[in-house]
PDB file of C-alpha atoms in Angstrom:
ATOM      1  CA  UNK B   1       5.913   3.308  -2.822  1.00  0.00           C
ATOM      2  CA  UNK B   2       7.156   0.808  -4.731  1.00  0.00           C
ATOM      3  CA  UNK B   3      10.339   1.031  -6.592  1.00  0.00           C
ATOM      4  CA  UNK B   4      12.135  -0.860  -9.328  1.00  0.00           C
ATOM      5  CA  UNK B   5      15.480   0.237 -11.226  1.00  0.00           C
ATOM      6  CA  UNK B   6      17.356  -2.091 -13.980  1.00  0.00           C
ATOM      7  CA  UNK B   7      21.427  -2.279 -14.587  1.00  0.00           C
ATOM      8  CA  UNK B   8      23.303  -4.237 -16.548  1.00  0.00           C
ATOM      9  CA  UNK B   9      25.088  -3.785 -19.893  1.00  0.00           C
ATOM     10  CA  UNK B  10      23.851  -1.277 -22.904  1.00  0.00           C
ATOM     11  CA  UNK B  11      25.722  -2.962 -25.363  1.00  0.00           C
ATOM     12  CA  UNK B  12      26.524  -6.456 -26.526  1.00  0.00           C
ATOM     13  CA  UNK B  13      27.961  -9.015 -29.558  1.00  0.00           C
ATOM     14  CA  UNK B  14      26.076 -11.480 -30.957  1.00  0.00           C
ATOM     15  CA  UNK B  15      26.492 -14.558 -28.808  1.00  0.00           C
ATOM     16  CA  UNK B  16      26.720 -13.302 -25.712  1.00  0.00           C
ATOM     17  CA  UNK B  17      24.610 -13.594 -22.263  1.00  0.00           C
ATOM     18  CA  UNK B  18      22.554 -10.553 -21.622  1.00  0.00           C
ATOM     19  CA  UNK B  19      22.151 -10.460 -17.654  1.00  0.00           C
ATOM     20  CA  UNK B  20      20.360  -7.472 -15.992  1.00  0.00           C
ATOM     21  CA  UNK B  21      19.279  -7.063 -12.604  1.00  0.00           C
ATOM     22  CA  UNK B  22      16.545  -5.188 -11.054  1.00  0.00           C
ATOM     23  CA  UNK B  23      16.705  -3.699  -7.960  1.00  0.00           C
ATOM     24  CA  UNK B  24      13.430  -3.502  -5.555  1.00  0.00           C
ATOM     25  CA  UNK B  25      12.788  -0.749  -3.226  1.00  0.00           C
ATOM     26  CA  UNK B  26       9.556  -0.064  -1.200  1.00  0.00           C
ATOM     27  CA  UNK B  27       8.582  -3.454  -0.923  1.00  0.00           C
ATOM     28  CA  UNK B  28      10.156  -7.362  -1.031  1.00  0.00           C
ATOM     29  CA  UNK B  29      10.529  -9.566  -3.687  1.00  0.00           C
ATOM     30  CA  UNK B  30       9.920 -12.360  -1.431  1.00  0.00           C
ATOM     31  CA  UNK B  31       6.853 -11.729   0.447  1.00  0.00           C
ATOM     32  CA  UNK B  32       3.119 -11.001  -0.830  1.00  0.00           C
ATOM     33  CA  UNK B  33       1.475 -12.089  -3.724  1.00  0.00           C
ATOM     34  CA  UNK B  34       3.232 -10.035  -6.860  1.00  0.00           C
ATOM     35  CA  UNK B  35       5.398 -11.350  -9.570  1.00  0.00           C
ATOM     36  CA  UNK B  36       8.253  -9.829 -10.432  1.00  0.00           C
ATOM     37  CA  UNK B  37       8.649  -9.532 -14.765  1.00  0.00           C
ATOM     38  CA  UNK B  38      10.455  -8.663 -17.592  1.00  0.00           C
ATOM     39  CA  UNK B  39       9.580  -7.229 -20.610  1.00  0.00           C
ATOM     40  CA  UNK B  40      11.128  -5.617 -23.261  1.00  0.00           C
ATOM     41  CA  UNK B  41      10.064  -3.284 -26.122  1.00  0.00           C
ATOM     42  CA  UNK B  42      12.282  -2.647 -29.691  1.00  0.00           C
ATOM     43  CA  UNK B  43      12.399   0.738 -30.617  1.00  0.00           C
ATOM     44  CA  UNK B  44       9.031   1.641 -32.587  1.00  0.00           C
ATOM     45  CA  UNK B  45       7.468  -1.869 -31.812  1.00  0.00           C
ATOM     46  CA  UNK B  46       5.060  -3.332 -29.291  1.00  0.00           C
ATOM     47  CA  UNK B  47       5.597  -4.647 -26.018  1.00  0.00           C
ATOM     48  CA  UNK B  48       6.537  -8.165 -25.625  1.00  0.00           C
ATOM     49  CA  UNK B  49       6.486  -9.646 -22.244  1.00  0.00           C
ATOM     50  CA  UNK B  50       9.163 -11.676 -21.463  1.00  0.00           C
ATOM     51  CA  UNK B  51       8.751 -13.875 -18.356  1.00  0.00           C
ATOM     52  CA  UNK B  52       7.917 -13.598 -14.389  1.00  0.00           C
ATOM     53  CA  UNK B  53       8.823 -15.121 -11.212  1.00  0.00           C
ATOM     54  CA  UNK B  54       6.767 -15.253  -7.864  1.00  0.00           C
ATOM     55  CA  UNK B  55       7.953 -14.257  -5.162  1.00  0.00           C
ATOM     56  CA  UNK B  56       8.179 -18.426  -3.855  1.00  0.00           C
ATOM     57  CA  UNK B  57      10.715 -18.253  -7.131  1.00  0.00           C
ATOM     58  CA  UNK B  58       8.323 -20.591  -9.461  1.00  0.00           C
ATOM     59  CA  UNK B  59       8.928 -18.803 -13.146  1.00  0.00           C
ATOM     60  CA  UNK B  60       6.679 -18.588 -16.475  1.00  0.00           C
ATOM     61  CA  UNK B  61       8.419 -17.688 -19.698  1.00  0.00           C
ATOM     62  CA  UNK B  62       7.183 -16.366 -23.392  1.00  0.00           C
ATOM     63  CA  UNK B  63       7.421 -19.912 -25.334  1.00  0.00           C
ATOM     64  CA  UNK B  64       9.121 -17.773 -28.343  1.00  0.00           C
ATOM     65  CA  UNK B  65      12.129 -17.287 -25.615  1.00  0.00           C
ATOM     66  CA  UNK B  66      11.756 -20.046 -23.052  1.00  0.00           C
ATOM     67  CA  UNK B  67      15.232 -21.519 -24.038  1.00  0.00           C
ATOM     68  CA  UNK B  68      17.199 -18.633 -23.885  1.00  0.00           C
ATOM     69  CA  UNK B  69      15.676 -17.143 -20.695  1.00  0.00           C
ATOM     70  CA  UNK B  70      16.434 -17.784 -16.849  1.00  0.00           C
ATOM     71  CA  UNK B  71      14.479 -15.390 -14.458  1.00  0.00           C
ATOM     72  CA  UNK B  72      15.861 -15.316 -10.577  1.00  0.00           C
ATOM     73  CA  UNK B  73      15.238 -14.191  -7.293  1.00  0.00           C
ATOM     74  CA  UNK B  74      18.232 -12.886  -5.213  1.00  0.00           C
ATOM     75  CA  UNK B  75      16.404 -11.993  -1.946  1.00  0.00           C
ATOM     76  CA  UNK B  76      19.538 -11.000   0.023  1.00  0.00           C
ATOM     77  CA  UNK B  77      19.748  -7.848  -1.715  1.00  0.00           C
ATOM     78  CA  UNK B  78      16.038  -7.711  -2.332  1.00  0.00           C
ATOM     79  CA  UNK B  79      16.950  -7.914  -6.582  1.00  0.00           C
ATOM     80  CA  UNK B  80      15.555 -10.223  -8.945  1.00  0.00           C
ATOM     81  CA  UNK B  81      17.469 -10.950 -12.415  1.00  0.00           C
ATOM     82  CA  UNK B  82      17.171 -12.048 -16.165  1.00  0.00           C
ATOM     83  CA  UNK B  83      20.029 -13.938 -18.021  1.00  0.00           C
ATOM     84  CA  UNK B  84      19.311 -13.690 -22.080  1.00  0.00           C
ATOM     85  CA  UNK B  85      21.414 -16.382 -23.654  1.00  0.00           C
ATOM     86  CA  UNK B  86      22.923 -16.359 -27.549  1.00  0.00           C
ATOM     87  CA  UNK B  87      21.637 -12.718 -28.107  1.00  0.00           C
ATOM     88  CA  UNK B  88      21.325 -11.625 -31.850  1.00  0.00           C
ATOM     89  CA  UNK B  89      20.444  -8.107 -33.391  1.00  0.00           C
ATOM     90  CA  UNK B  90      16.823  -8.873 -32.529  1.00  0.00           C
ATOM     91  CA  UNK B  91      16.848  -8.833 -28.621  1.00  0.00           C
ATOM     92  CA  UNK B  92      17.726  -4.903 -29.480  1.00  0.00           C
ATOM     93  CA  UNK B  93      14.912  -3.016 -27.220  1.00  0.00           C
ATOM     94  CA  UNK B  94      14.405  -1.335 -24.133  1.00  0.00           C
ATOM     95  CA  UNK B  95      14.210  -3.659 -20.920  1.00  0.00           C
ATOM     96  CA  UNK B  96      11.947  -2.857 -18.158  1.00  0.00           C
ATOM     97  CA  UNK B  97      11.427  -4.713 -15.246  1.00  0.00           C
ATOM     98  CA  UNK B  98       8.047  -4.637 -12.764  1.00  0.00           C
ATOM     99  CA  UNK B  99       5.612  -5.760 -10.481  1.00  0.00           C
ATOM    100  CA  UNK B 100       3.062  -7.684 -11.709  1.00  0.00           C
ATOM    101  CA  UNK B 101      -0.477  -8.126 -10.068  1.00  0.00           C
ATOM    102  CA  UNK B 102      -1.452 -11.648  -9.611  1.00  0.00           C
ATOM    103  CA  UNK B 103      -4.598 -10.861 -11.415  1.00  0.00           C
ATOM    104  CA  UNK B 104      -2.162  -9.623 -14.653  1.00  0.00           C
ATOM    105  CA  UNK B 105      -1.818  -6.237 -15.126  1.00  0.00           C
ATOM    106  CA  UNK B 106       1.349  -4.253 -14.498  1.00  0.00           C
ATOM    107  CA  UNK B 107       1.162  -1.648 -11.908  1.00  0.00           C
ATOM    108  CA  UNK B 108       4.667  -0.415 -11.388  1.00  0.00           C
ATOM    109  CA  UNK B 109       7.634  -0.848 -13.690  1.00  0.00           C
ATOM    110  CA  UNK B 110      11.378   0.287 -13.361  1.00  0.00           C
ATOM    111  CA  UNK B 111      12.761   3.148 -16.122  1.00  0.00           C
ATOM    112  CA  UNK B 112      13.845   0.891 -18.433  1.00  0.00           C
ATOM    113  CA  UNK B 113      17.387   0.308 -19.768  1.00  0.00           C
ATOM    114  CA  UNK B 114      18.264   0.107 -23.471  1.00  0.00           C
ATOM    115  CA  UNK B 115      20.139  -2.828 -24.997  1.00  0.00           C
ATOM    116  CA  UNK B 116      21.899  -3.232 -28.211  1.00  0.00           C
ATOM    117  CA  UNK B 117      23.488  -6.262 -29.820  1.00  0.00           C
ATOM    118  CA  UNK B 118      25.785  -5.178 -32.285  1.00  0.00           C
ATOM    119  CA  UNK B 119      28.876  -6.455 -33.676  1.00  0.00           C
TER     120      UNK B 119
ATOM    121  CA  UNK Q   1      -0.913 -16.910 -28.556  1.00  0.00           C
ATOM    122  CA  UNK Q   2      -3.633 -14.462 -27.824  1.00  0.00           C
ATOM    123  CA  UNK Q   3      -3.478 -11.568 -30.998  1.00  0.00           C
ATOM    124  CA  UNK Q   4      -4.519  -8.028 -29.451  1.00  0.00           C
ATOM    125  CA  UNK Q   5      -5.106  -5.791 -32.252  1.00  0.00           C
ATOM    126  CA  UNK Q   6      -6.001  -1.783 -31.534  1.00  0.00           C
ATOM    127  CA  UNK Q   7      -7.530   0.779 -33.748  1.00  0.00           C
ATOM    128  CA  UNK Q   8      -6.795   3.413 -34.907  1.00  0.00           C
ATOM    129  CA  UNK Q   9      -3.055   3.160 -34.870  1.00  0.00           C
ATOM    130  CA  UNK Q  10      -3.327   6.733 -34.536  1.00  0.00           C
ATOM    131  CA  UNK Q  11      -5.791   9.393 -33.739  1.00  0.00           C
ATOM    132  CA  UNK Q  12      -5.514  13.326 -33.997  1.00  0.00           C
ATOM    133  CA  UNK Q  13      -7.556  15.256 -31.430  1.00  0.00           C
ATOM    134  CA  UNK Q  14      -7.633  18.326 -29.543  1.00  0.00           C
ATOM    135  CA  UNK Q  15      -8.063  19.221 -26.130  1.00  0.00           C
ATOM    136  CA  UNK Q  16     -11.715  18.532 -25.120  1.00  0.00           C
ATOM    137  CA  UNK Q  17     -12.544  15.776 -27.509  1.00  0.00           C
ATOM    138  CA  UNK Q  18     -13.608  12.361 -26.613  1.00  0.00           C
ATOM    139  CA  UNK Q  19     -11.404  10.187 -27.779  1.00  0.00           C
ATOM    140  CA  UNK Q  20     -12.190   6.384 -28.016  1.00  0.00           C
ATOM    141  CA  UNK Q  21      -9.406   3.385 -28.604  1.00  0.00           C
ATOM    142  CA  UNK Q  22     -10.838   0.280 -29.208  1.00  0.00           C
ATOM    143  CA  UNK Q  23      -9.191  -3.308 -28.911  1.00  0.00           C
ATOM    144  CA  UNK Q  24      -9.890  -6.849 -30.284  1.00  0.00           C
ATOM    145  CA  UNK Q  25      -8.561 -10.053 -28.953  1.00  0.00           C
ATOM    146  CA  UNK Q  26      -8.205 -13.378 -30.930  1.00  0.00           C
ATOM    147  CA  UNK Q  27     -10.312 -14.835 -28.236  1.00  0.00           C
ATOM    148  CA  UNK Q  28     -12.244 -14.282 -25.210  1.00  0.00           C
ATOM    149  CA  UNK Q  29     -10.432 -12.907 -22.351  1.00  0.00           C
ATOM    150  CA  UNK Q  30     -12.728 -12.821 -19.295  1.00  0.00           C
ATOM    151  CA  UNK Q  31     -12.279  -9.224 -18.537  1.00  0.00           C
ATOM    152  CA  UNK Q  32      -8.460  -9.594 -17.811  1.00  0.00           C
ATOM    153  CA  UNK Q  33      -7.455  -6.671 -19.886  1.00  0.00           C
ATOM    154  CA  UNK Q  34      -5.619  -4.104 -19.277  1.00  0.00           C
ATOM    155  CA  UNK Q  35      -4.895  -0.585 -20.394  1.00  0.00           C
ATOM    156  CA  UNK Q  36      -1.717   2.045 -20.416  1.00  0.00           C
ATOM    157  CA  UNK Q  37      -0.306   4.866 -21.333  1.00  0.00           C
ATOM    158  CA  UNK Q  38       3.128   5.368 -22.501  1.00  0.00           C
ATOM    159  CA  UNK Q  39       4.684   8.561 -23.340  1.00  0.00           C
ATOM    160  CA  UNK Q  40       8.155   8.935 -25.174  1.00  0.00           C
ATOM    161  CA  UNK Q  41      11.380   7.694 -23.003  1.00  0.00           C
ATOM    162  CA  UNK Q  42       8.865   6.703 -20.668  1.00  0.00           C
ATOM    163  CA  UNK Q  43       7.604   3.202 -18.903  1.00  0.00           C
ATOM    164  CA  UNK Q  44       4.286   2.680 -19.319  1.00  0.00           C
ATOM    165  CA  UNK Q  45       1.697   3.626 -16.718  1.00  0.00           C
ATOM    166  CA  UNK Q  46      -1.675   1.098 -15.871  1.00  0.00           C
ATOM    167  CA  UNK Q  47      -4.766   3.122 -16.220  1.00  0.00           C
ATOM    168  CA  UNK Q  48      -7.242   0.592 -16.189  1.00  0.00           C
ATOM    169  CA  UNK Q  49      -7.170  -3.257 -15.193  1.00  0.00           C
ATOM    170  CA  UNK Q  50      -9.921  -5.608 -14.909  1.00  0.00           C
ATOM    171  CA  UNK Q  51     -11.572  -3.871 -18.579  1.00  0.00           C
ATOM    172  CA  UNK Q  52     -13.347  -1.237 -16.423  1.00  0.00           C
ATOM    173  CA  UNK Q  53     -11.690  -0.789 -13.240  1.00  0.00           C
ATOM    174  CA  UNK Q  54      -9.893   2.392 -12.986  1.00  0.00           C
ATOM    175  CA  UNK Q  55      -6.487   2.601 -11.205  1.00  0.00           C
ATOM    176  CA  UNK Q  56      -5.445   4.286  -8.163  1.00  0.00           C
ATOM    177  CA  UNK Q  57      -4.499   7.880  -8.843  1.00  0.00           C
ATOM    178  CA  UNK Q  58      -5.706   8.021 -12.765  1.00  0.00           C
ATOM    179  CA  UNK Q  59      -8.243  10.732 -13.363  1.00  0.00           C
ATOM    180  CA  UNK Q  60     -12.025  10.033 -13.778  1.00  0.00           C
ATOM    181  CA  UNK Q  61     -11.681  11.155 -17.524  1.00  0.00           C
ATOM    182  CA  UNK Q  62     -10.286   7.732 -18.357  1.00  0.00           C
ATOM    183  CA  UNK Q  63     -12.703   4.399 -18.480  1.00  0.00           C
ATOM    184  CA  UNK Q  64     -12.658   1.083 -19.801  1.00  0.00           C
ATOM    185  CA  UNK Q  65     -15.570  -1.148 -21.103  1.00  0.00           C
ATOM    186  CA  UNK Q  66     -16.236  -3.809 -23.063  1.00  0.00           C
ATOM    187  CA  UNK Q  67     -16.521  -7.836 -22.668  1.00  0.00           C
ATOM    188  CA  UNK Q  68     -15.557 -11.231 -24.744  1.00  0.00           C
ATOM    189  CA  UNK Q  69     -13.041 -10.026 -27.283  1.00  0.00           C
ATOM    190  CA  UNK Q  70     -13.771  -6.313 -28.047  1.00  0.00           C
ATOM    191  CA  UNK Q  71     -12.627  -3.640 -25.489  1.00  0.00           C
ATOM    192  CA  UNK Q  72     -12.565   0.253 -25.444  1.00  0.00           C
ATOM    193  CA  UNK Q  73     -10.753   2.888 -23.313  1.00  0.00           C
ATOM    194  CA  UNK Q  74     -12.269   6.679 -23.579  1.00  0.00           C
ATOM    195  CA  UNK Q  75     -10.884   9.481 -22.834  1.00  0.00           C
ATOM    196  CA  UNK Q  76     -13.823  12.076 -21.977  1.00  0.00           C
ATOM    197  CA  UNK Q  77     -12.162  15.250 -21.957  1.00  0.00           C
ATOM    198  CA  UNK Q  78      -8.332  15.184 -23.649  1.00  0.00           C
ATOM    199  CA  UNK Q  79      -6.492  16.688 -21.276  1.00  0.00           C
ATOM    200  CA  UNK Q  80      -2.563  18.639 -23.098  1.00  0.00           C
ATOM    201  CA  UNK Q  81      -0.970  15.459 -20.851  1.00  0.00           C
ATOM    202  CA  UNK Q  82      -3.151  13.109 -22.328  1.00  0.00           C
ATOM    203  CA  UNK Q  83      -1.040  13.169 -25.385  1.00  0.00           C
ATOM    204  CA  UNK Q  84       0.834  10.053 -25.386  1.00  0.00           C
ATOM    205  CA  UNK Q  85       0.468   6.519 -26.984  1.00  0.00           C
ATOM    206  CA  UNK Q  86      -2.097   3.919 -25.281  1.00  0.00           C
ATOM    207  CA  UNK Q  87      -1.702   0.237 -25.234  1.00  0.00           C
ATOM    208  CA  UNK Q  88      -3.962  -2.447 -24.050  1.00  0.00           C
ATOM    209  CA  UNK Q  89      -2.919  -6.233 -22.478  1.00  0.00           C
ATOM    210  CA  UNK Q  90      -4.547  -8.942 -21.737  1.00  0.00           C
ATOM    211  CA  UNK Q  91      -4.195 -11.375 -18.985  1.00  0.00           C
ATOM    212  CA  UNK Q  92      -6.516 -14.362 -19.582  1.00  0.00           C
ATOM    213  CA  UNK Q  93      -3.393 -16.622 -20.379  1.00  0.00           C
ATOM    214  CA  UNK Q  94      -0.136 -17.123 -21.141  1.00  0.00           C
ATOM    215  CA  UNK Q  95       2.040 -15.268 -22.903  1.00  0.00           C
ATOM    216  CA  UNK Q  96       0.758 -12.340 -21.501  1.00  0.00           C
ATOM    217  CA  UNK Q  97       0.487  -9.791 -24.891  1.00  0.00           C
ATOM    218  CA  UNK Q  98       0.205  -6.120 -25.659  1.00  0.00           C
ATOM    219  CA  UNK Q  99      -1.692  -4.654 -28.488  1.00  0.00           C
ATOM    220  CA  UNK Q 100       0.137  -2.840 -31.572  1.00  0.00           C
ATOM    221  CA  UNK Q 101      -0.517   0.824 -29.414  1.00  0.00           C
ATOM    222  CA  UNK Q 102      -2.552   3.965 -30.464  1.00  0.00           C
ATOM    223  CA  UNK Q 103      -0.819   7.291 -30.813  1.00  0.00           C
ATOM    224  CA  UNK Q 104      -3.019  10.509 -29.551  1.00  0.00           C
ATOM    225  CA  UNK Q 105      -1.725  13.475 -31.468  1.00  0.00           C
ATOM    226  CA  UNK Q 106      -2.578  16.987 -31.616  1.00  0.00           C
ATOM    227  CA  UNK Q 107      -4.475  17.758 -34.354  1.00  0.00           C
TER     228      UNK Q 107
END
């Protein structure tokens, strides 16, 4: 059974780089034919999918945040990552990362870990 | 980008009913939609994929139809866990995007 848990930071400034990590269990980010995603979801609001990288490391990104997001691989501790540059009050939400079929749909996501920008 | 709207936003219901969530797409999505269900402090959980094919594990109640643009889930039976808010996705290209949700209350 697959399993996926985020870290990183709860709280930030304005400004500053979000980076959180996932952490894999139950399977490798670097082998079969998955891709590993973030998305993220403001309190009350929809879900807005960030970005994805295969497990070869070849990415896709959300145009609305392609310049501010890097998705990466680490496959030495079986982890994959997302760095969120110049974050305002408006990246505020609830990060999950998952697993992503290659046919699209999202079969297994981590817990989630809330983030707030505030100054 | 592809615009998923749902209807109702919400829906009161009690256990038994059938309860039917229905979701539109700006354009056609050749089946690649998706459906979950999300209760509160909780990741969301894939029910459906493909528009009608049911995921491993989900109960039989659940099912997905539709084609093109418009899409439905049903719930046969509401079940007391059933009460939770249900959001479709869709696939067909990039960015991948999630409808607005529906919210299954008790009535």
């Amino acid at each position: 059974q697959v399993q996926l848990q985020e870290s990183g930071p709860g709280l930030m400034k304005p400004s500053q780089t979000l980076s959180l990590t996932c952490t894999v269990s139950g399977g490798s980010v670097s082998s079969g034919n998955y891709y590993w995603s973030w998305i993220r979801q403001p309190a009350g609001k929809r879900l807005e999918w960030i970005g994805r990288s295969y497990t070869s490391g070849s990415t896709d990104y959300n145009p609305s945040l392609k310049s501010r997001v890097t998705i990466s691989l680490e496959t030495s501790k079986n982890q994959f990552s997302l760095k969120l540059n110049s974050v305002t009050a408006a990246d505020t939400a609830v990060y999950y990362c998952a697993r992503e079929t290659n046919y699209g749909h999202i079969a297994y996501w981590g817990q989630g870990t809330r983030v707030t920008v505030s100054s | 980008d592809i615009q998923m709207t749902q209807s109702p936003s919400s829906v009161s219901a009690s256990v038994g009913d059938r309860v039917t969530i229905t979701c539109r797409a700006s354009q056609g999505l050749n089946s690649r939609l998706a459906w979950y269900q999300q209760k509160p402090g909780k990741a969301p959980k894939v029910l459906i994929y493909g528009a009608s094919s049911l995921q491993s594990g989900v109960p039989s109640r659940f099912s997905g139809s539709g084609s093109g643009t418009d899409f439905t889930l049903t719930i046969s039976s509401l079940q007391p866990e059933d009460f939770a808010t249900y959001y479709c996705q869709q696939s067909d290209s990039f960015p991948l995007t999630f409808g607005g949700g529906t919210k299954v209350d008790v009535k």
